[in-house]
Amino acid sequence: MPRKEGIYGLLAEFNTPSELVYATEEARAAGYRRMECYTPYPVEEAAEALHFHKNRVPLLCLLGGLMGVTTAFLMETWMSVWAYPLNIAGRPLFSWPAFIIPAYEWTILFAGLSAGFGMIALNGLPQLYHPVFNAPNFRNGATTDKFFLCLEAADPQFSPSGTRAFLEKFHAVSVVEVDH
Amino acid sequence: MATKNPIEDPMIDPRTGEYAVIAPGHNFKSVTQKIASIVLTSNTPLGWFFGLMVGGAVATGVVIGCTWLFLKGVGIWGVTIPGAWGFAIINFVWWIGIGHAGTLISAILLLFKQTWRNSINRFAEAMTIFAVVCAGTFPLIHVGRPWLAYWLFPYPNTMNVWPQFRSPLAWDVFAVSTYATISIVFWYVGMIPDFGTLRDRATMPFAKYVYGMLSLGWRGSTRHWIRYESASLLLAGLSTPLVLSVHTVISFDFAVAALAGWHTTIFPPYFVAGAVYSGFAMVLTLAIPIRKFYHLEDMVTLRHLDNMAKVMLATGSIVAYGYGMEVFMSWYSASHWEFFMMWNRMFGPMWWGYWMLILTNIAIPLTTLWSRKLRVNVGYLFVLSFIVNIGMWFERFVIVVTSLYREYLPSSWGTYVATKWDYMLFIGTWGLFTCLFLLFVRFLPIIPMSEIRMMLPQTKITRGGKTAETVSEEMS
């Protein structure tokens, strides 16, 4: 992939989550779509403003859980009935009630690993480099106490001067250009 | 600290009369600075080095004890027939029980939306993981040939031998390994945003590098946060049945056996309650010195201590009910063996174990924890947390030893005497736990910063995004 160059977007910094949410809602109303908020803790209202409602982490978790229960139960059945049949106190070889317990544990194991690593994968992490880190004020604030809105240059609505003027309406602490 | 007049005490919320979960006057920056500075300071407190030194010295007990064990075999321990299960199982159950409070705090209290848990969540989870490390040591080294411990897992081998899935001991392998894995994933996922904060606040290049790698490049994007919140909730939802199942499976190790004193249906709930009871005691043992040492009284407030003491009161009462039911059933079952087992526990040669358990687990905590004055008395709670954990250790001692050493046939009766190697390994794990915990306190964020931020009043969203300034501008 060729190295991207030029401007990635405009990053507006806000002091409070309310200002961020308001600016995001207005940007969405003005037709911006390629944008993202950066906050030091989860702000659900910002996600609503971005119209980001659904994520696929629960689906991955469910699939992982189903895979876990199937794997464990079939594995136990195969091992106890065919691979290594043992007479344990006269119990049937297919003593399924006893198999439930390891199957239950592996349901949780697979589902939990799918939820954890699925979240990381869907987020595109690990991604140690991202253009927003180039903003001089980003790292001092986004993980501590500041709220950022980034309108990206890939958006058809975007124009360096017009978008800047638009963002400045919302009393942002600063609006800085972020390069790739 | 004595309870002050509510009106004068700034820590008491005037609306509810409860202690505040977080002291007033904090903002996003102040909480972040306070917690991050513990990790990012270049001056390690001398007390930390002293603690690590003592912990390390004690932990050598594990090294020496294991080395001698591997050279000589389990014969160096006090285990024998009929007392074939001794310290190794007692310590395993004790340690893993301690771990359970961490999962309860991080998972169950999250599902119940108990936000006060946010401040104690991280180190309770760390406690879980380190307790599981200490617990896991024992079953691995007591298998006799520990270098073959991997035979416990179902893996394709040239012997064509597979595990026996009708045995609770095989269930244990699945339960405990799942518990360790999921606890670590939950713990790590919880720390990713905080690693991002540490990366951005670190000044040393090496710290920036390490925390940067650990943060995976976390940048606080809203879409990431939403997926992150989903994953946290799901992990909490999965950990809740997991933690209940782990101690249930451990109780099956006993309850499935046909031995008087073990073969009871009350074991699963009463083991789980006992685990949470001892775990909360351990959280208090750790939280009280940490909040004092690092001046975290603003975030781990008396409200937390009070609430934890209440959980101990509740779970302790369940445990007391369990003990009562055991005594009742030994009479009501009309079984000669059950009756003798209980008589032997109370008045046999090891009577002191049973009465020690009643004294430290029931008599002292369950009479005093009703008093709010004592529940917010930091010194008292600290002492009590040790008493309860001694009691919970004796509980497992009583269950394991006094049921085994005088079982059905009087001709096979024996006794159980732990050897110095038993004690060395057990005490060594305290040192191991202390070392791991001190390393955690020094290098990882002990309080989840992002979750503390969520508890601050500044998070409130006012619609229209109007701050005081913009409103006054519009008016003019």
mmCIF file of C-alpha atoms in Angstrom, chain A residues 15-22 25 33 35-48 50 52-59 61 72 75-81 83-84 86-88 91-95 97-99 101-113 115-120 122-130 132-133 138-140 142-147 170-171, chain B residues 27-30 32-33 153-155 159-167 170-172 174-179 181-182 185 188-189 192-193 196-202 208 212-232 234-235 238-246 249 252 256 449-451 453-454 458-467 469-470 473-474:
data_model
loop_
_atom_site.group_PDB
_atom_site.id
_atom_site.type_symbol
_atom_site.label_atom_id
_atom_site.label_comp_id
_atom_site.label_asym_id
_atom_site.label_seq_id
_atom_site.Cartn_x
_atom_site.Cartn_y
_atom_site.Cartn_z
ATOM 1 C CA ASN A 15 -13.166 20.633 27.732
ATOM 2 C CA THR A 16 -16.422 18.893 28.499
ATOM 3 C CA PRO A 17 -18.245 15.862 27.128
ATOM 4 C CA SER A 18 -21.380 17.966 26.570
ATOM 5 C CA GLU A 19 -19.605 20.247 24.111
ATOM 6 C CA LEU A 20 -18.175 17.246 22.300
ATOM 7 C CA VAL A 21 -21.555 15.566 21.970
ATOM 8 C CA TYR A 22 -23.171 18.768 20.749
ATOM 9 C CA GLU A 25 -24.443 15.939 16.583
ATOM 10 C CA ARG A 33 -19.917 11.060 8.085
ATOM 11 C CA MET A 35 -15.549 11.366 11.838
ATOM 12 C CA GLU A 36 -14.582 9.999 15.215
ATOM 13 C CA CYS A 37 -14.645 11.112 18.837
ATOM 14 C CA TYR A 38 -11.780 10.454 21.232
ATOM 15 C CA THR A 39 -12.566 10.493 24.942
ATOM 16 C CA PRO A 40 -10.821 9.490 28.165
ATOM 17 C CA TYR A 41 -13.715 7.231 29.202
ATOM 18 C CA PRO A 42 -16.670 5.751 27.308
ATOM 19 C CA VAL A 43 -19.204 8.454 26.383
ATOM 20 C CA GLU A 44 -22.285 6.651 25.120
ATOM 21 C CA GLU A 45 -23.933 9.870 23.968
ATOM 22 C CA ALA A 46 -21.009 10.429 21.593
ATOM 23 C CA ALA A 47 -21.588 7.017 20.067
ATOM 24 C CA GLU A 48 -25.243 7.896 19.601
ATOM 25 C CA LEU A 50 -22.032 9.176 15.596
ATOM 26 C CA PHE A 52 -22.748 3.900 16.008
ATOM 27 C CA HIS A 53 -25.242 1.533 17.539
ATOM 28 C CA LYS A 54 -24.305 -2.000 16.726
ATOM 29 C CA ASN A 55 -21.087 -3.785 17.274
ATOM 30 C CA ARG A 56 -20.251 -7.377 16.547
ATOM 31 C CA VAL A 57 -18.476 -8.260 19.794
ATOM 32 C CA PRO A 58 -21.582 -10.003 21.236
ATOM 33 C CA LEU A 59 -21.962 -12.055 18.045
ATOM 34 C CA CYS A 61 -18.791 -14.069 21.841
ATOM 35 C CA ALA A 72 -15.589 -29.918 24.476
ATOM 36 C CA MET A 75 -14.093 -34.275 22.385
ATOM 37 C CA GLU A 76 -15.207 -35.872 25.648
ATOM 38 C CA THR A 77 -17.641 -38.151 23.869
ATOM 39 C CA TRP A 78 -15.060 -39.311 21.343
ATOM 40 C CA MET A 79 -12.394 -39.864 24.004
ATOM 41 C CA SER A 80 -14.641 -41.681 26.465
ATOM 42 C CA VAL A 81 -16.669 -43.756 24.001
ATOM 43 C CA ALA A 83 -10.665 -43.489 21.799
ATOM 44 C CA TYR A 84 -10.146 -44.771 25.345
ATOM 45 C CA LEU A 86 -12.980 -47.203 30.422
ATOM 46 C CA ASN A 87 -15.456 -48.865 32.731
ATOM 47 C CA ILE A 88 -15.769 -46.430 35.628
ATOM 48 C CA ARG A 91 -21.299 -46.197 34.272
ATOM 49 C CA PRO A 92 -22.200 -46.110 30.589
ATOM 50 C CA LEU A 93 -19.412 -45.048 28.260
ATOM 51 C CA PHE A 94 -21.517 -42.139 27.081
ATOM 52 C CA SER A 95 -22.123 -40.695 30.558
ATOM 53 C CA PRO A 97 -24.120 -35.657 32.599
ATOM 54 C CA ALA A 98 -20.482 -35.816 33.692
ATOM 55 C CA PHE A 99 -19.368 -34.350 30.372
ATOM 56 C CA ILE A 101 -19.052 -29.756 33.408
ATOM 57 C CA PRO A 102 -15.915 -29.524 31.241
ATOM 58 C CA ALA A 103 -18.142 -28.513 28.301
ATOM 59 C CA TYR A 104 -19.578 -25.717 30.435
ATOM 60 C CA GLU A 105 -16.096 -24.509 31.332
ATOM 61 C CA TRP A 106 -14.960 -24.517 27.698
ATOM 62 C CA THR A 107 -18.089 -22.628 26.653
ATOM 63 C CA ILE A 108 -16.987 -19.865 28.972
ATOM 64 C CA LEU A 109 -13.346 -20.158 27.941
ATOM 65 C CA PHE A 110 -14.006 -19.880 24.222
ATOM 66 C CA ALA A 111 -16.690 -17.228 24.629
ATOM 67 C CA GLY A 112 -14.463 -15.122 26.889
ATOM 68 C CA LEU A 113 -11.451 -15.380 24.625
ATOM 69 C CA ALA A 115 -15.071 -11.485 23.438
ATOM 70 C CA GLY A 116 -11.659 -10.213 24.580
ATOM 71 C CA PHE A 117 -9.619 -10.870 21.471
ATOM 72 C CA GLY A 118 -12.611 -10.213 19.197
ATOM 73 C CA MET A 119 -12.912 -6.729 20.672
ATOM 74 C CA ILE A 120 -9.221 -6.111 20.083
ATOM 75 C CA LEU A 122 -12.584 -5.490 15.596
ATOM 76 C CA ASN A 123 -10.948 -2.355 16.951
ATOM 77 C CA GLY A 124 -8.044 -2.922 14.617
ATOM 78 C CA LEU A 125 -5.649 -3.130 17.543
ATOM 79 C CA PRO A 126 -2.743 -3.438 18.012
ATOM 80 C CA GLN A 127 -2.187 -0.363 15.907
ATOM 81 C CA LEU A 128 0.684 1.506 17.439
ATOM 82 C CA TYR A 129 0.622 4.336 14.891
ATOM 83 C CA HIS A 130 -2.353 6.512 14.133
ATOM 84 C CA VAL A 132 -4.260 11.563 15.567
ATOM 85 C CA PHE A 133 -1.184 10.932 17.702
ATOM 86 C CA PHE A 138 -3.802 14.831 21.632
ATOM 87 C CA ARG A 139 -1.665 12.673 23.861
ATOM 88 C CA ASN A 140 -1.759 15.152 26.675
ATOM 89 C CA ALA A 142 -7.380 12.232 25.074
ATOM 90 C CA THR A 143 -6.344 9.711 27.683
ATOM 91 C CA THR A 144 -6.639 12.119 30.608
ATOM 92 C CA ASP A 145 -9.253 14.833 30.613
ATOM 93 C CA LYS A 146 -9.952 16.265 27.129
ATOM 94 C CA PHE A 147 -12.560 15.398 24.522
ATOM 95 C CA PHE A 170 -18.439 25.195 18.865
ATOM 96 C CA HIS A 171 -15.993 27.038 21.108
ATOM 97 C CA ASN B 27 -11.732 16.149 38.396
ATOM 98 C CA PHE B 28 -10.554 14.033 35.473
ATOM 99 C CA LYS B 29 -7.049 15.379 35.717
ATOM 100 C CA SER B 30 -6.615 15.050 39.464
ATOM 101 C CA THR B 32 -5.526 10.540 36.643
ATOM 102 C CA GLN B 33 -2.505 12.270 38.125
ATOM 103 C CA PHE B 153 -4.753 -32.093 29.730
ATOM 104 C CA PRO B 154 -6.313 -33.881 26.783
ATOM 105 C CA TYR B 155 -3.538 -33.865 24.218
ATOM 106 C CA MET B 159 0.358 -43.757 24.643
ATOM 107 C CA ASN B 160 -3.165 -43.306 23.258
ATOM 108 C CA VAL B 161 -4.341 -42.402 26.737
ATOM 109 C CA TRP B 162 -6.985 -39.751 27.374
ATOM 110 C CA PRO B 163 -8.330 -38.093 30.539
ATOM 111 C CA GLN B 164 -11.170 -39.708 32.432
ATOM 112 C CA PHE B 165 -13.996 -37.221 32.208
ATOM 113 C CA ARG B 166 -16.196 -38.749 34.897
ATOM 114 C CA SER B 167 -13.761 -37.696 37.608
ATOM 115 C CA ALA B 170 -10.505 -33.855 35.579
ATOM 116 C CA TRP B 171 -13.275 -31.260 35.899
ATOM 117 C CA ASP B 172 -10.981 -29.316 38.189
ATOM 118 C CA PHE B 174 -10.862 -27.518 33.103
ATOM 119 C CA ALA B 175 -12.410 -25.254 35.723
ATOM 120 C CA VAL B 176 -9.189 -23.873 37.169
ATOM 121 C CA SER B 177 -7.383 -23.433 33.832
ATOM 122 C CA THR B 178 -10.423 -21.639 32.390
ATOM 123 C CA TYR B 179 -10.640 -19.496 35.490
ATOM 124 C CA THR B 181 -7.221 -17.718 31.558
ATOM 125 C CA ILE B 182 -10.431 -15.702 31.705
ATOM 126 C CA VAL B 185 -7.974 -11.733 29.834
ATOM 127 C CA TYR B 188 -5.671 -7.219 30.770
ATOM 128 C CA VAL B 189 -8.631 -5.934 28.763
ATOM 129 C CA ILE B 192 -5.698 -1.392 28.052
ATOM 130 C CA PRO B 193 -7.103 2.174 28.330
ATOM 131 C CA GLY B 196 -2.796 4.295 27.074
ATOM 132 C CA THR B 197 -2.910 6.905 29.829
ATOM 133 C CA LEU B 198 0.400 5.742 31.274
ATOM 134 C CA ARG B 199 2.001 5.775 27.820
ATOM 135 C CA ASP B 200 0.910 9.370 27.314
ATOM 136 C CA ARG B 201 1.984 10.530 30.751
ATOM 137 C CA ALA B 202 5.266 8.659 31.057
ATOM 138 C CA LYS B 208 6.649 5.027 27.178
ATOM 139 C CA GLY B 212 2.797 1.881 24.544
ATOM 140 C CA MET B 213 3.184 -1.734 23.532
ATOM 141 C CA LEU B 214 0.884 -2.906 26.318
ATOM 142 C CA SER B 215 -1.769 -0.345 25.349
ATOM 143 C CA LEU B 216 -1.833 -1.816 21.809
ATOM 144 C CA GLY B 217 -2.087 1.759 20.545
ATOM 145 C CA TRP B 218 -5.264 2.607 22.460
ATOM 146 C CA ARG B 219 -6.482 6.071 21.483
ATOM 147 C CA GLY B 220 -9.862 6.343 23.178
ATOM 148 C CA SER B 221 -11.884 6.289 19.984
ATOM 149 C CA THR B 222 -15.630 6.168 20.681
ATOM 150 C CA ARG B 223 -16.205 3.172 18.414
ATOM 151 C CA HIS B 224 -13.427 1.384 20.296
ATOM 152 C CA TRP B 225 -14.965 2.326 23.619
ATOM 153 C CA ILE B 226 -18.352 0.909 22.646
ATOM 154 C CA ARG B 227 -16.850 -2.427 21.612
ATOM 155 C CA TYR B 228 -14.684 -2.306 24.722
ATOM 156 C CA GLU B 229 -17.730 -1.799 26.934
ATOM 157 C CA SER B 230 -19.494 -4.693 25.209
ATOM 158 C CA ALA B 231 -16.501 -6.941 25.754
ATOM 159 C CA SER B 232 -16.234 -5.903 29.421
ATOM 160 C CA LEU B 234 -19.683 -9.941 28.262
ATOM 161 C CA LEU B 235 -16.590 -10.938 30.181
ATOM 162 C CA LEU B 238 -19.196 -14.947 31.609
ATOM 163 C CA SER B 239 -17.073 -14.632 34.737
ATOM 164 C CA THR B 240 -20.116 -14.674 36.977
ATOM 165 C CA PRO B 241 -21.214 -18.250 36.186
ATOM 166 C CA LEU B 242 -17.542 -19.157 35.898
ATOM 167 C CA VAL B 243 -16.623 -18.114 39.422
ATOM 168 C CA LEU B 244 -19.640 -19.917 40.824
ATOM 169 C CA SER B 245 -18.784 -23.033 38.842
ATOM 170 C CA VAL B 246 -15.113 -23.080 39.822
ATOM 171 C CA VAL B 249 -16.339 -28.022 40.925
ATOM 172 C CA PHE B 252 -17.293 -31.732 43.915
ATOM 173 C CA VAL B 256 -18.666 -36.724 44.869
ATOM 174 C CA MET B 449 -8.450 5.394 35.911
ATOM 175 C CA SER B 450 -11.049 5.289 33.150
ATOM 176 C CA GLU B 451 -13.631 3.804 35.477
ATOM 177 C CA ARG B 453 -13.423 9.126 35.631
ATOM 178 C CA MET B 454 -16.849 7.694 34.880
ATOM 179 C CA GLN B 458 -18.315 16.126 35.411
ATOM 180 C CA THR B 459 -19.418 13.254 33.181
ATOM 181 C CA LYS B 460 -22.979 14.542 33.158
ATOM 182 C CA ILE B 461 -24.063 15.505 29.641
ATOM 183 C CA THR B 462 -26.154 18.632 29.223
ATOM 184 C CA ARG B 463 -28.057 18.628 25.972
ATOM 185 C CA GLY B 464 -27.267 21.237 23.387
ATOM 186 C CA GLY B 465 -23.666 21.209 24.504
ATOM 187 C CA LYS B 466 -24.114 24.523 26.254
ATOM 188 C CA THR B 467 -21.554 25.362 28.842
ATOM 189 C CA GLU B 469 -20.058 30.511 28.797
ATOM 190 C CA THR B 470 -21.947 29.703 25.621
ATOM 191 C CA GLU B 473 -22.904 34.570 25.069
ATOM 192 C CA GLU B 474 -26.193 33.619 23.473
#
